Coordinates of C-alpha atoms in Angstrom, one line a residue:
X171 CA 45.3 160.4 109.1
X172 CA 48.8 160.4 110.5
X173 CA 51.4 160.4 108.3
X174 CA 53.0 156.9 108.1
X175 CA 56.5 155.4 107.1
X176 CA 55.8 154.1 103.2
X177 CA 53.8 157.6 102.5
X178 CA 56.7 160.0 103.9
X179 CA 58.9 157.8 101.0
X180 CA 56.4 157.9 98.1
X181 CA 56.1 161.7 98.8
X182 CA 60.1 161.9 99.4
X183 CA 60.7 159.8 95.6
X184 CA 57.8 162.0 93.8
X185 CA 59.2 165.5 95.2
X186 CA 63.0 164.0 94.2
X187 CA 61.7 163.1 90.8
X188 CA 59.3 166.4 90.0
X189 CA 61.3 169.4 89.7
X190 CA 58.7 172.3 89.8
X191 CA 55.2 172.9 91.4
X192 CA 51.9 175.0 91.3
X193 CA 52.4 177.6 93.8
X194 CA 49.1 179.1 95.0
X195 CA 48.9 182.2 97.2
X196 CA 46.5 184.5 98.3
X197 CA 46.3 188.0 97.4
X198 CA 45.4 190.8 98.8
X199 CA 42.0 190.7 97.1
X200 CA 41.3 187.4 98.3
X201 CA 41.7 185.3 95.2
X202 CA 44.0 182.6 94.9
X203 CA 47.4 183.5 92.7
X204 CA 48.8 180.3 91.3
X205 CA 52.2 180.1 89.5
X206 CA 55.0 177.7 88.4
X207 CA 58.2 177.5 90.5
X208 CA 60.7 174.7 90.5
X209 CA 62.1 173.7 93.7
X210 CA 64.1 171.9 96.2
X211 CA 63.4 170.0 99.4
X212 CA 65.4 169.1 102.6
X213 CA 62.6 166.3 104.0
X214 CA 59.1 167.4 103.5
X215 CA 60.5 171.5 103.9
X216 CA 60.5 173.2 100.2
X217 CA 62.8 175.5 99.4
X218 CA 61.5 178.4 96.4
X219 CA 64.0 181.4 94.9
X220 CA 61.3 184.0 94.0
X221 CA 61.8 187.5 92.8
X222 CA 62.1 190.2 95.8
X223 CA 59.2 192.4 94.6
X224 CA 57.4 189.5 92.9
X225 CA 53.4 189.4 93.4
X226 CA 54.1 185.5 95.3
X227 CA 56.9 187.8 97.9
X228 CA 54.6 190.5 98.2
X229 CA 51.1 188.0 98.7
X230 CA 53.1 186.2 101.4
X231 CA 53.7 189.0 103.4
X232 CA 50.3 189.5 104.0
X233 CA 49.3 186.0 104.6
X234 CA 51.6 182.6 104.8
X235 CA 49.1 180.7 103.8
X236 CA 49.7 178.7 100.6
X237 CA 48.6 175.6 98.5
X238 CA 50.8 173.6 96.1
X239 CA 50.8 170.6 93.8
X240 CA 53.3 168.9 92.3
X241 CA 52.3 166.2 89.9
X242 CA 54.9 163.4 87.8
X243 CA 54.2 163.3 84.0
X244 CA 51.6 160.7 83.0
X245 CA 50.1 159.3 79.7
X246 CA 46.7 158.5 80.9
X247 CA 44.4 159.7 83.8
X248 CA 44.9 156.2 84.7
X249 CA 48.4 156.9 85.9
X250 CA 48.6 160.1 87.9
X251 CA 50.9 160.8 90.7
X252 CA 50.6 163.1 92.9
X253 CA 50.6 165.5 96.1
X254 CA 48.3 168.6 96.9
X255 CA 49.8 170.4 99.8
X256 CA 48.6 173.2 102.5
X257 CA 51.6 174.6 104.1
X258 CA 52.2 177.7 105.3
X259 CA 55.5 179.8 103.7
X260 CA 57.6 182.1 104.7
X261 CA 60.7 184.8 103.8
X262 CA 63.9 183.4 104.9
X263 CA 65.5 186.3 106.9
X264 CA 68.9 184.5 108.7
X265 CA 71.5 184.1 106.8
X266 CA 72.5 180.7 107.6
X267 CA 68.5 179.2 106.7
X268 CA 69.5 180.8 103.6
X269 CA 72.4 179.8 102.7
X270 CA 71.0 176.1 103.6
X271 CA 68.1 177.0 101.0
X272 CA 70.8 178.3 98.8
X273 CA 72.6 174.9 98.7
X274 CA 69.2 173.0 97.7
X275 CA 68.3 174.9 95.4
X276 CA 72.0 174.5 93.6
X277 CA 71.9 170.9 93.9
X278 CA 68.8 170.3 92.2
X279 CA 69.7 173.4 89.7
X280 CA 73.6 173.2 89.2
X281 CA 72.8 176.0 86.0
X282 CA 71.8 178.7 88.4
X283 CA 75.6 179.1 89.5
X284 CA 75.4 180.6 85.5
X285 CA 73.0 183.0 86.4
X286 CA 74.5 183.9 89.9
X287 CA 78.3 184.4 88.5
X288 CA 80.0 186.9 90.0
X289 CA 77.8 187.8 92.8
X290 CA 78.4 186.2 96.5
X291 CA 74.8 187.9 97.0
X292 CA 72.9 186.1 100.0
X293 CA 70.3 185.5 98.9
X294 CA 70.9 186.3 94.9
X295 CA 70.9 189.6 93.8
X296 CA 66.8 190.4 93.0
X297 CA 65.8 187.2 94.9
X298 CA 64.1 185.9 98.0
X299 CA 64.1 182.6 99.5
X300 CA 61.0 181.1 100.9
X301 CA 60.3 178.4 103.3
X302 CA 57.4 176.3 102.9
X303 CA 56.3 173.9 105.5
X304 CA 53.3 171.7 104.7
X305 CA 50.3 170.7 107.4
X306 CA 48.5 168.6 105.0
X307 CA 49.2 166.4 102.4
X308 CA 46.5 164.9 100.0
X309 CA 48.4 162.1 97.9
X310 CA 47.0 161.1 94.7
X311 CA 47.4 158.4 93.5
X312 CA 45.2 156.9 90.7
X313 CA 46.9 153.7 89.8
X314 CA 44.8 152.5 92.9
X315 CA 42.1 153.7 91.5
X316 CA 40.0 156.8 89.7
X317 CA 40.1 159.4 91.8
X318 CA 41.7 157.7 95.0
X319 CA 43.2 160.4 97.2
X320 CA 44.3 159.8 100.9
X321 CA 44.8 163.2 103.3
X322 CA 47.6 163.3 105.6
X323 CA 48.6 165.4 108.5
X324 CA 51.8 166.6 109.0
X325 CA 53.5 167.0 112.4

């Protein structure tokens, strides 16, 4: 299905409201690597500070293929919220995309500036940035029902 209007706005307000995701790579093996990352968006793009030598940098590299979730906090199976993601990722390279992914990420995370101070590093000192931009989007949504999931496209 094509992504419509009301979707693009549930999956805006849950990625606003959800700080951090499962990040799933592939490495070089073939298995799937899944981690915890918090991050920012600009639209539907995601914005991630890894660490430059970090196995989720490294797995990249060799192939941009990637799967996320990002789920809201819920009491009861009943309630859950949320968005599975293939995207594709990428090292930001230009300074100026990272500068943009920079200024996301310290919106959402005003405390990094702590952990930055005293470095005008682009981008920080021991970090990459990476660009994630999803093709499909499975939205779960259970308070319509056990189990009900509807797949988007992206475009």
């Amino acid at each position: 299905m094509r992504l419509n209007h009301s979707t693009r706005d549930f999956i805006l307000q849950l990625m606003r409201q959800v700080p951090d995701m499962t990040l799933a790579t592939v490495r070089p093996d073939g298995y799937p690597h899944a981690t915890t990352v918090s991050y920012a968006s600009d639209n539907l793009t995601l914005y991630v500070g890894v660490g430059l030598g970090s196995q989720k940098a490294c797995n990249i590299q060799l192939n941009n293929k990637v799967s996320l979730t990002i789920t809201r906090p819920y009491a009861d199976w009943q309630h859950i919220q949320g968005l599975s993601m293939g995207a594709t990722a990428r090292i930001i390279a230009e300074r100026e995309e990272a500068e943009h992914a920079s200024d996301c990420l310290l919106r959402r995370f005003p405390q990094i500036r702590e952990m930055m101070a005293g470095t005008d590093a682009m981008p920080w000192a021991g970090a990459v940035f990476l660009r994630i931009e999803p093709s499909i989007v499975s939205v779960l949504d259970y308070q319509k029902g056990f189990g009900h999931t509807e797949l988007y496209e992206i475009d």
